[in-house]
Every structure is written in structure tokens, then in C-alpha cells.
PDB file of C-alpha atoms in Angstrom:
ATOM      1  CA  UNK A   1     -37.533  92.845-102.262  1.00  0.00           C
ATOM      2  CA  UNK A   2     -40.308  91.193-100.732  1.00  0.00           C
ATOM      3  CA  UNK A   3     -44.251  90.666-101.862  1.00  0.00           C
ATOM      4  CA  UNK A   4     -45.765  92.584-105.444  1.00  0.00           C
ATOM      5  CA  UNK A   5     -43.751  95.405-106.645  1.00  0.00           C
ATOM      6  CA  UNK A   6     -45.126  98.170-109.205  1.00  0.00           C
ATOM      7  CA  UNK A   7     -43.043 100.839-110.974  1.00  0.00           C
ATOM      8  CA  UNK A   8     -43.356 103.481-111.760  1.00  0.00           C
ATOM      9  CA  UNK A   9     -45.459 104.656-108.694  1.00  0.00           C
ATOM     10  CA  UNK A  10     -46.799 107.745-110.661  1.00  0.00           C
ATOM     11  CA  UNK A  11     -47.130 108.235-114.737  1.00  0.00           C
ATOM     12  CA  UNK A  12     -48.739 111.252-116.201  1.00  0.00           C
ATOM     13  CA  UNK A  13     -48.872 110.754-120.333  1.00  0.00           C
ATOM     14  CA  UNK A  14     -50.185 112.435-123.060  1.00  0.00           C
ATOM     15  CA  UNK A  15     -52.815 110.640-125.394  1.00  0.00           C
ATOM     16  CA  UNK A  16     -50.142 110.003-128.124  1.00  0.00           C
ATOM     17  CA  UNK A  17     -47.238 108.677-125.776  1.00  0.00           C
ATOM     18  CA  UNK A  18     -46.467 105.097-125.550  1.00  0.00           C
ATOM     19  CA  UNK A  19     -45.474 103.789-121.920  1.00  0.00           C
ATOM     20  CA  UNK A  20     -45.357 100.829-119.975  1.00  0.00           C
ATOM     21  CA  UNK A  21     -46.183  99.599-116.313  1.00  0.00           C
ATOM     22  CA  UNK A  22     -43.962  97.107-114.948  1.00  0.00           C
ATOM     23  CA  UNK A  23     -44.925  94.159-112.222  1.00  0.00           C
ATOM     24  CA  UNK A  24     -42.913  92.026-110.243  1.00  0.00           C
ATOM     25  CA  UNK A  25     -44.000  89.430-107.535  1.00  0.00           C
ATOM     26  CA  UNK A  26     -41.422  87.967-104.841  1.00  0.00           C
ATOM     27  CA  UNK A  27     -43.941  85.381-103.484  1.00  0.00           C
ATOM     28  CA  UNK A  28     -43.479  82.183-106.033  1.00  0.00           C
ATOM     29  CA  UNK A  29     -46.721  82.442-107.349  1.00  0.00           C
ATOM     30  CA  UNK A  30     -47.750  81.163-110.792  1.00  0.00           C
ATOM     31  CA  UNK A  31     -50.591  83.908-111.265  1.00  0.00           C
ATOM     32  CA  UNK A  32     -50.470  87.476-111.996  1.00  0.00           C
ATOM     33  CA  UNK A  33     -53.245  90.066-112.668  1.00  0.00           C
ATOM     34  CA  UNK A  34     -53.875  93.696-113.907  1.00  0.00           C
ATOM     35  CA  UNK A  35     -56.685  95.741-112.413  1.00  0.00           C
ATOM     36  CA  UNK A  36     -58.054  99.221-113.029  1.00  0.00           C
ATOM     37  CA  UNK A  37     -59.415 101.107-109.932  1.00  0.00           C
ATOM     38  CA  UNK A  38     -61.272 103.743-110.774  1.00  0.00           C
ATOM     39  CA  UNK A  39     -63.188 105.849-108.195  1.00  0.00           C
ATOM     40  CA  UNK A  40     -66.222 105.015-106.811  1.00  0.00           C
ATOM     41  CA  UNK A  41     -66.098 101.621-108.822  1.00  0.00           C
ATOM     42  CA  UNK A  42     -65.292  98.352-108.225  1.00  0.00           C
ATOM     43  CA  UNK A  43     -62.183  96.541-109.206  1.00  0.00           C
ATOM     44  CA  UNK A  44     -62.234  95.744-112.857  1.00  0.00           C
ATOM     45  CA  UNK A  45     -60.052  92.666-113.788  1.00  0.00           C
ATOM     46  CA  UNK A  46     -58.421  93.600-117.081  1.00  0.00           C
ATOM     47  CA  UNK A  47     -55.915  90.234-117.517  1.00  0.00           C
ATOM     48  CA  UNK A  48     -54.861  87.277-115.996  1.00  0.00           C
ATOM     49  CA  UNK A  49     -51.871  85.070-116.591  1.00  0.00           C
ATOM     50  CA  UNK A  50     -51.548  81.912-115.277  1.00  0.00           C
ATOM     51  CA  UNK A  51     -48.336  80.413-115.919  1.00  0.00           C
ATOM     52  CA  UNK A  52     -47.331  82.883-118.042  1.00  0.00           C
ATOM     53  CA  UNK A  53     -50.527  82.252-120.053  1.00  0.00           C
ATOM     54  CA  UNK A  54     -52.912  84.766-120.893  1.00  0.00           C
ATOM     55  CA  UNK A  55     -56.252  82.999-119.582  1.00  0.00           C
ATOM     56  CA  UNK A  56     -58.529  85.741-119.696  1.00  0.00           C
ATOM     57  CA  UNK A  57     -59.176  89.466-121.449  1.00  0.00           C
ATOM     58  CA  UNK A  58     -62.360  90.863-119.958  1.00  0.00           C
ATOM     59  CA  UNK A  59     -63.024  93.289-123.408  1.00  0.00           C
ATOM     60  CA  UNK A  60     -60.025  95.178-122.629  1.00  0.00           C
ATOM     61  CA  UNK A  61     -59.516  97.846-125.525  1.00  0.00           C
ATOM     62  CA  UNK A  62     -56.590  97.055-127.684  1.00  0.00           C
ATOM     63  CA  UNK A  63     -54.775 100.116-126.405  1.00  0.00           C
ATOM     64  CA  UNK A  64     -53.907  97.971-123.452  1.00  0.00           C
ATOM     65  CA  UNK A  65     -51.151  95.411-124.155  1.00  0.00           C
ATOM     66  CA  UNK A  66     -50.071  93.016-121.560  1.00  0.00           C
ATOM     67  CA  UNK A  67     -47.050  91.019-121.599  1.00  0.00           C
ATOM     68  CA  UNK A  68     -45.619  88.250-119.344  1.00  0.00           C
ATOM     69  CA  UNK A  69     -42.158  87.099-120.071  1.00  0.00           C
ATOM     70  CA  UNK A  70     -42.188  84.842-116.851  1.00  0.00           C
ATOM     71  CA  UNK A  71     -43.810  84.129-113.839  1.00  0.00           C
ATOM     72  CA  UNK A  72     -42.485  86.566-111.764  1.00  0.00           C
ATOM     73  CA  UNK A  73     -42.918  89.277-114.014  1.00  0.00           C
ATOM     74  CA  UNK A  74     -46.154  91.060-115.967  1.00  0.00           C
ATOM     75  CA  UNK A  75     -46.284  94.161-117.904  1.00  0.00           C
ATOM     76  CA  UNK A  76     -48.969  96.582-119.398  1.00  0.00           C
ATOM     77  CA  UNK A  77     -48.022  98.314-122.651  1.00  0.00           C
ATOM     78  CA  UNK A  78     -49.820 101.479-122.917  1.00  0.00           C
ATOM     79  CA  UNK A  79     -50.421 103.436-126.292  1.00  0.00           C
ATOM     80  CA  UNK A  80     -52.923 106.050-127.313  1.00  0.00           C
ATOM     81  CA  UNK A  81     -54.787 106.187-123.969  1.00  0.00           C
ATOM     82  CA  UNK A  82     -57.803 108.327-123.696  1.00  0.00           C
ATOM     83  CA  UNK A  83     -58.392 110.576-120.757  1.00  0.00           C
ATOM     84  CA  UNK A  84     -61.104 108.091-119.152  1.00  0.00           C
ATOM     85  CA  UNK A  85     -58.101 105.667-118.537  1.00  0.00           C
ATOM     86  CA  UNK A  86     -56.989 107.435-115.997  1.00  0.00           C
ATOM     87  CA  UNK A  87     -57.029 105.153-112.934  1.00  0.00           C
ATOM     88  CA  UNK A  88     -55.191 103.521-110.383  1.00  0.00           C
ATOM     89  CA  UNK A  89     -53.502 100.299-111.702  1.00  0.00           C
ATOM     90  CA  UNK A  90     -52.936  97.679-109.630  1.00  0.00           C
ATOM     91  CA  UNK A  91     -51.175  94.618-109.992  1.00  0.00           C
ATOM     92  CA  UNK A  92     -51.884  91.196-107.844  1.00  0.00           C
ATOM     93  CA  UNK A  93     -50.387  87.573-107.864  1.00  0.00           C
ATOM     94  CA  UNK A  94     -51.764  84.231-106.266  1.00  0.00           C
ATOM     95  CA  UNK A  95     -50.878  80.567-106.000  1.00  0.00           C
ATOM     96  CA  UNK A  96     -53.515  79.653-108.496  1.00  0.00           C
ATOM     97  CA  UNK A  97     -53.570  76.009-109.235  1.00  0.00           C
ATOM     98  CA  UNK A  98     -55.792  72.948-107.962  1.00  0.00           C
ATOM     99  CA  UNK A  99     -55.357  71.720-104.702  1.00  0.00           C
ATOM    100  CA  UNK A 100     -54.134  74.984-102.974  1.00  0.00           C
ATOM    101  CA  UNK A 101     -55.682  75.547 -99.981  1.00  0.00           C
ATOM    102  CA  UNK A 102     -55.314  79.551 -99.984  1.00  0.00           C
ATOM    103  CA  UNK A 103     -56.822  81.712-102.670  1.00  0.00           C
ATOM    104  CA  UNK A 104     -56.148  85.324-101.659  1.00  0.00           C
ATOM    105  CA  UNK A 105     -54.226  87.739-104.015  1.00  0.00           C
ATOM    106  CA  UNK A 106     -51.737  89.606-103.070  1.00  0.00           C
ATOM    107  CA  UNK A 107     -51.630  93.336-104.523  1.00  0.00           C
ATOM    108  CA  UNK A 108     -48.863  95.578-105.303  1.00  0.00           C
ATOM    109  CA  UNK A 109     -49.114  99.551-104.367  1.00  0.00           C
ATOM    110  CA  UNK A 110     -50.325 100.352-108.186  1.00  0.00           C
ATOM    111  CA  UNK A 111     -49.630 102.494-110.267  1.00  0.00           C
ATOM    112  CA  UNK A 112     -51.364 106.289-110.734  1.00  0.00           C
ATOM    113  CA  UNK A 113     -52.033 106.902-114.093  1.00  0.00           C
ATOM    114  CA  UNK A 114     -53.091 110.530-115.591  1.00  0.00           C
ATOM    115  CA  UNK A 115     -53.764 110.670-119.016  1.00  0.00           C
ATOM    116  CA  UNK A 116     -53.564 114.178-120.152  1.00  0.00           C
TER     117      UNK A 116
ATOM    118  CA  UNK B   1     -72.763  86.393-112.334  1.00  0.00           C
ATOM    119  CA  UNK B   2     -71.938  87.128-109.065  1.00  0.00           C
ATOM    120  CA  UNK B   3     -72.468  90.742-107.349  1.00  0.00           C
ATOM    121  CA  UNK B   4     -70.925  92.362-104.518  1.00  0.00           C
ATOM    122  CA  UNK B   5     -72.452  95.260-102.561  1.00  0.00           C
ATOM    123  CA  UNK B   6     -71.252  97.416-100.053  1.00  0.00           C
ATOM    124  CA  UNK B   7     -74.113 100.026 -99.261  1.00  0.00           C
ATOM    125  CA  UNK B   8     -71.866 102.283 -97.396  1.00  0.00           C
ATOM    126  CA  UNK B   9     -69.630 104.371 -99.218  1.00  0.00           C
ATOM    127  CA  UNK B  10     -68.110 106.327 -96.484  1.00  0.00           C
ATOM    128  CA  UNK B  11     -68.153 105.893 -92.937  1.00  0.00           C
ATOM    129  CA  UNK B  12     -66.018 107.466 -89.732  1.00  0.00           C
ATOM    130  CA  UNK B  13     -65.920 106.449 -86.259  1.00  0.00           C
ATOM    131  CA  UNK B  14     -64.083 107.705 -82.949  1.00  0.00           C
ATOM    132  CA  UNK B  15     -60.995 106.090 -82.196  1.00  0.00           C
ATOM    133  CA  UNK B  16     -61.290 103.302 -79.672  1.00  0.00           C
ATOM    134  CA  UNK B  17     -64.834 102.569 -80.750  1.00  0.00           C
ATOM    135  CA  UNK B  18     -66.402  99.947 -82.346  1.00  0.00           C
ATOM    136  CA  UNK B  19     -67.546  99.915 -86.004  1.00  0.00           C
ATOM    137  CA  UNK B  20     -69.218  97.922 -88.377  1.00  0.00           C
ATOM    138  CA  UNK B  21     -68.955  97.669 -92.359  1.00  0.00           C
ATOM    139  CA  UNK B  22     -71.438  95.808 -94.484  1.00  0.00           C
ATOM    140  CA  UNK B  23     -71.358  93.596 -97.375  1.00  0.00           C
ATOM    141  CA  UNK B  24     -73.662  91.828 -99.244  1.00  0.00           C
ATOM    142  CA  UNK B  25     -73.662  89.335-102.043  1.00  0.00           C
ATOM    143  CA  UNK B  26     -75.719  87.495-104.597  1.00  0.00           C
ATOM    144  CA  UNK B  27     -74.882  84.101-105.862  1.00  0.00           C
ATOM    145  CA  UNK B  28     -76.677  80.672-106.191  1.00  0.00           C
ATOM    146  CA  UNK B  29     -73.312  78.647-105.119  1.00  0.00           C
ATOM    147  CA  UNK B  30     -73.281  76.785-102.000  1.00  0.00           C
ATOM    148  CA  UNK B  31     -69.376  76.897-101.677  1.00  0.00           C
ATOM    149  CA  UNK B  32     -67.421  79.732-102.082  1.00  0.00           C
ATOM    150  CA  UNK B  33     -65.148  82.066 -99.870  1.00  0.00           C
ATOM    151  CA  UNK B  34     -65.206  85.343 -98.872  1.00  0.00           C
ATOM    152  CA  UNK B  35     -62.839  88.075 -98.105  1.00  0.00           C
ATOM    153  CA  UNK B  36     -62.427  91.892 -96.698  1.00  0.00           C
ATOM    154  CA  UNK B  37     -59.298  93.908 -97.944  1.00  0.00           C
ATOM    155  CA  UNK B  38     -58.040  96.981 -96.453  1.00  0.00           C
ATOM    156  CA  UNK B  39     -56.296  99.473 -98.919  1.00  0.00           C
ATOM    157  CA  UNK B  40     -54.589 102.501 -96.467  1.00  0.00           C
ATOM    158  CA  UNK B  41     -54.072 105.683 -98.578  1.00  0.00           C
ATOM    159  CA  UNK B  42     -51.307 105.357-100.991  1.00  0.00           C
ATOM    160  CA  UNK B  43     -50.521 101.952 -99.791  1.00  0.00           C
ATOM    161  CA  UNK B  44     -51.135  98.669-101.210  1.00  0.00           C
ATOM    162  CA  UNK B  45     -54.090  96.565-100.446  1.00  0.00           C
ATOM    163  CA  UNK B  46     -54.163  93.887 -98.027  1.00  0.00           C
ATOM    164  CA  UNK B  47     -55.745  91.183 -96.802  1.00  0.00           C
ATOM    165  CA  UNK B  48     -57.708  91.658 -93.681  1.00  0.00           C
ATOM    166  CA  UNK B  49     -59.951  88.473 -93.110  1.00  0.00           C
ATOM    167  CA  UNK B  50     -61.408  85.461 -94.649  1.00  0.00           C
ATOM    168  CA  UNK B  51     -64.143  83.055 -94.592  1.00  0.00           C
ATOM    169  CA  UNK B  52     -65.045  80.102 -95.995  1.00  0.00           C
ATOM    170  CA  UNK B  53     -69.054  79.637 -96.853  1.00  0.00           C
ATOM    171  CA  UNK B  54     -68.896  75.808 -95.548  1.00  0.00           C
ATOM    172  CA  UNK B  55     -67.680  76.909 -91.913  1.00  0.00           C
ATOM    173  CA  UNK B  56     -70.232  78.154 -89.539  1.00  0.00           C
ATOM    174  CA  UNK B  57     -68.084  79.514 -87.132  1.00  0.00           C
ATOM    175  CA  UNK B  58     -67.447  83.244 -87.777  1.00  0.00           C
ATOM    176  CA  UNK B  59     -63.788  84.383 -89.039  1.00  0.00           C
ATOM    177  CA  UNK B  60     -61.834  86.490 -86.459  1.00  0.00           C
ATOM    178  CA  UNK B  61     -58.644  88.121 -86.390  1.00  0.00           C
ATOM    179  CA  UNK B  62     -57.490  90.121 -83.810  1.00  0.00           C
ATOM    180  CA  UNK B  63     -59.766  93.170 -83.390  1.00  0.00           C
ATOM    181  CA  UNK B  64     -61.111  92.173 -86.741  1.00  0.00           C
ATOM    182  CA  UNK B  65     -64.407  89.611 -86.646  1.00  0.00           C
ATOM    183  CA  UNK B  66     -66.827  88.973 -89.223  1.00  0.00           C
ATOM    184  CA  UNK B  67     -70.519  88.348 -89.016  1.00  0.00           C
ATOM    185  CA  UNK B  68     -71.293  85.555 -91.832  1.00  0.00           C
ATOM    186  CA  UNK B  69     -74.961  85.119 -92.722  1.00  0.00           C
ATOM    187  CA  UNK B  70     -75.007  82.605 -94.923  1.00  0.00           C
ATOM    188  CA  UNK B  71     -78.774  82.284 -95.602  1.00  0.00           C
ATOM    189  CA  UNK B  72     -79.397  86.249 -96.001  1.00  0.00           C
ATOM    190  CA  UNK B  73     -75.909  86.538 -97.816  1.00  0.00           C
ATOM    191  CA  UNK B  74     -74.503  89.081 -95.368  1.00  0.00           C
ATOM    192  CA  UNK B  75     -70.567  89.360 -94.402  1.00  0.00           C
ATOM    193  CA  UNK B  76     -70.119  92.323 -92.439  1.00  0.00           C
ATOM    194  CA  UNK B  77     -66.613  93.253 -91.057  1.00  0.00           C
ATOM    195  CA  UNK B  78     -66.713  94.533 -87.571  1.00  0.00           C
ATOM    196  CA  UNK B  79     -63.615  96.366 -86.076  1.00  0.00           C
ATOM    197  CA  UNK B  80     -63.142  96.834 -82.804  1.00  0.00           C
ATOM    198  CA  UNK B  81     -60.906  99.390 -80.548  1.00  0.00           C
ATOM    199  CA  UNK B  82     -60.687 101.429 -83.769  1.00  0.00           C
ATOM    200  CA  UNK B  83     -57.060 102.465 -84.258  1.00  0.00           C
ATOM    201  CA  UNK B  84     -56.116 105.806 -86.643  1.00  0.00           C
ATOM    202  CA  UNK B  85     -54.266 103.030 -88.749  1.00  0.00           C
ATOM    203  CA  UNK B  86     -57.197 101.550 -89.854  1.00  0.00           C
ATOM    204  CA  UNK B  87     -58.143 104.387 -91.861  1.00  0.00           C
ATOM    205  CA  UNK B  88     -58.129 102.975 -95.185  1.00  0.00           C
ATOM    206  CA  UNK B  89     -60.830 101.614 -97.844  1.00  0.00           C
ATOM    207  CA  UNK B  90     -62.026  98.331 -97.483  1.00  0.00           C
ATOM    208  CA  UNK B  91     -63.181  96.014 -99.974  1.00  0.00           C
ATOM    209  CA  UNK B  92     -65.344  93.223 -99.627  1.00  0.00           C
ATOM    210  CA  UNK B  93     -64.833  90.167-102.021  1.00  0.00           C
ATOM    211  CA  UNK B  94     -66.536  87.245-103.343  1.00  0.00           C
ATOM    212  CA  UNK B  95     -64.446  84.266-104.817  1.00  0.00           C
ATOM    213  CA  UNK B  96     -65.995  80.942-106.312  1.00  0.00           C
ATOM    214  CA  UNK B  97     -63.313  78.194-106.195  1.00  0.00           C
ATOM    215  CA  UNK B  98     -63.695  77.101-109.150  1.00  0.00           C
ATOM    216  CA  UNK B  99     -60.088  76.903-111.049  1.00  0.00           C
ATOM    217  CA  UNK B 100     -58.760  78.911-112.430  1.00  0.00           C
ATOM    218  CA  UNK B 101     -59.253  80.672-109.297  1.00  0.00           C
ATOM    219  CA  UNK B 102     -58.098  84.125-109.597  1.00  0.00           C
ATOM    220  CA  UNK B 103     -60.570  84.935-112.525  1.00  0.00           C
ATOM    221  CA  UNK B 104     -63.561  84.025-110.069  1.00  0.00           C
ATOM    222  CA  UNK B 105     -62.853  87.027-107.813  1.00  0.00           C
ATOM    223  CA  UNK B 106     -65.674  89.826-107.266  1.00  0.00           C
ATOM    224  CA  UNK B 107     -64.809  92.771-105.452  1.00  0.00           C
ATOM    225  CA  UNK B 108     -67.374  95.391-104.084  1.00  0.00           C
ATOM    226  CA  UNK B 109     -67.073  98.876-104.572  1.00  0.00           C
ATOM    227  CA  UNK B 110     -65.519  99.467-101.230  1.00  0.00           C
ATOM    228  CA  UNK B 111     -66.326 101.628 -98.254  1.00  0.00           C
ATOM    229  CA  UNK B 112     -64.036 104.496 -97.115  1.00  0.00           C
ATOM    230  CA  UNK B 113     -63.589 104.539 -93.388  1.00  0.00           C
ATOM    231  CA  UNK B 114     -62.205 107.108 -91.426  1.00  0.00           C
ATOM    232  CA  UNK B 115     -61.056 106.933 -87.849  1.00  0.00           C
ATOM    233  CA  UNK B 116     -61.347 110.500 -85.910  1.00  0.00           C
ATOM    234  CA  UNK B 117     -58.967 110.985 -83.171  1.00  0.00           C
TER     235      UNK B 117
END
């Protein structure tokens, strides 16, 4: 596997379900991100982890719970979601340290989430 | 706070022709980075091209080039000899190079480009 992978690619869940999204990066990066992509809206940064430590939480509702056990893996635990949470959830990673010459983020294919 | 605007929600171009996607941004910073990302249908987003604000020379990457106008805060993407595989959503992004860098990415709403045969 190369790059950034995400599973599952598609997920349909009821509002009372609990599910988890998984992301894995094979690029040796130290920072990982969760984004929400909704139709006709800019990408929304949800969570940032740098060296496994959460450094940003952009006022995301508590029904979304991230977990970063190490620099290569990132999870997003979902519970009691609402229909408006239906979106494409993208994971990304980057080499985020002082002195790095390249800042770009590398994205996974996303998980298409539908909440019924 | 920085904002990124892409005024063209959708565009189309005939195969082999040239198309320009517009992007404007608002910032008070003098040093920053700009990016164009491409998201093909049902495939992952990839970096197309990037530009450092301190460089006056416009970045180019094969058929992709940018027109960076710093004073006007404009960063358009030109695709020459359009190919069917260029059909995708294109996102313009701004980054302030302040550590931690990843938190300082701001994306525009995207332009959906269709290349017609």
C-alpha cells in the first residue's frame, strides 16, 4: 500500500449507530488531518494531529471523536450522527515540522458517509 | 482570517483546448504558499501545482501553469491541451507558513471542470 488509504470507502448508518472510519498513511509523515467535504462548500478542517497529539479541534460536535494511536493511523469514531453529517470525509497527512521545504498535504480517497 | 474564492462553480472545455480557472484570496500576509489540487470523480485529491509568494516566476508543471498576480491577490490555473482525464473538481488553497503548517491551510469551494470529447 502506498500513500494514504481510508476504509471503508462507503458507509451507510442510522442515527443510533456507532461506527468508525480508519485512515492509514504510508508516507512517514508526522501530521494527520480529518476534513469534511460537503457539496458546494469549502473543505472543513475538523481535527489535526501532530506527533499523535491533537493540536486543533475546529468546534466539531462531540458526536465525532478522533483517535490517533500513532503517527501512521487515524480514526474517526462516529455516534448518534445527524442526517446533515452526511458528507465525504477525507483524511490527509503531511510532514509538518519546522525546516521542511514542502508543505503540501496528501489526501486519501475519502469515506462517503450517509446518515439515514 | 484568510479566505479563498473560486468564482466559477462549473466550467467546461473541449478536448485539446485551453481553459483557465480563477482563484482569488484575501490575506494581509506577505509570505505564503498557494496550491491547486485536483479531485477526479471518485478518486483522491492530488496536488497539481504550487506557488511560493516570494517567487515572481509563475510555476509550471507540464500542461498546467499558473498566473500569479500578488498585488491583485489572484492565482489562476491554466490547463493547456485539455484531456478527458482532466475532468475533476479543482480546489485552490492558501497556506500561511506558520508552524504548525497544516492548520493554516484554507481551501476554496472548488470549480468543477468537465472536458468534453
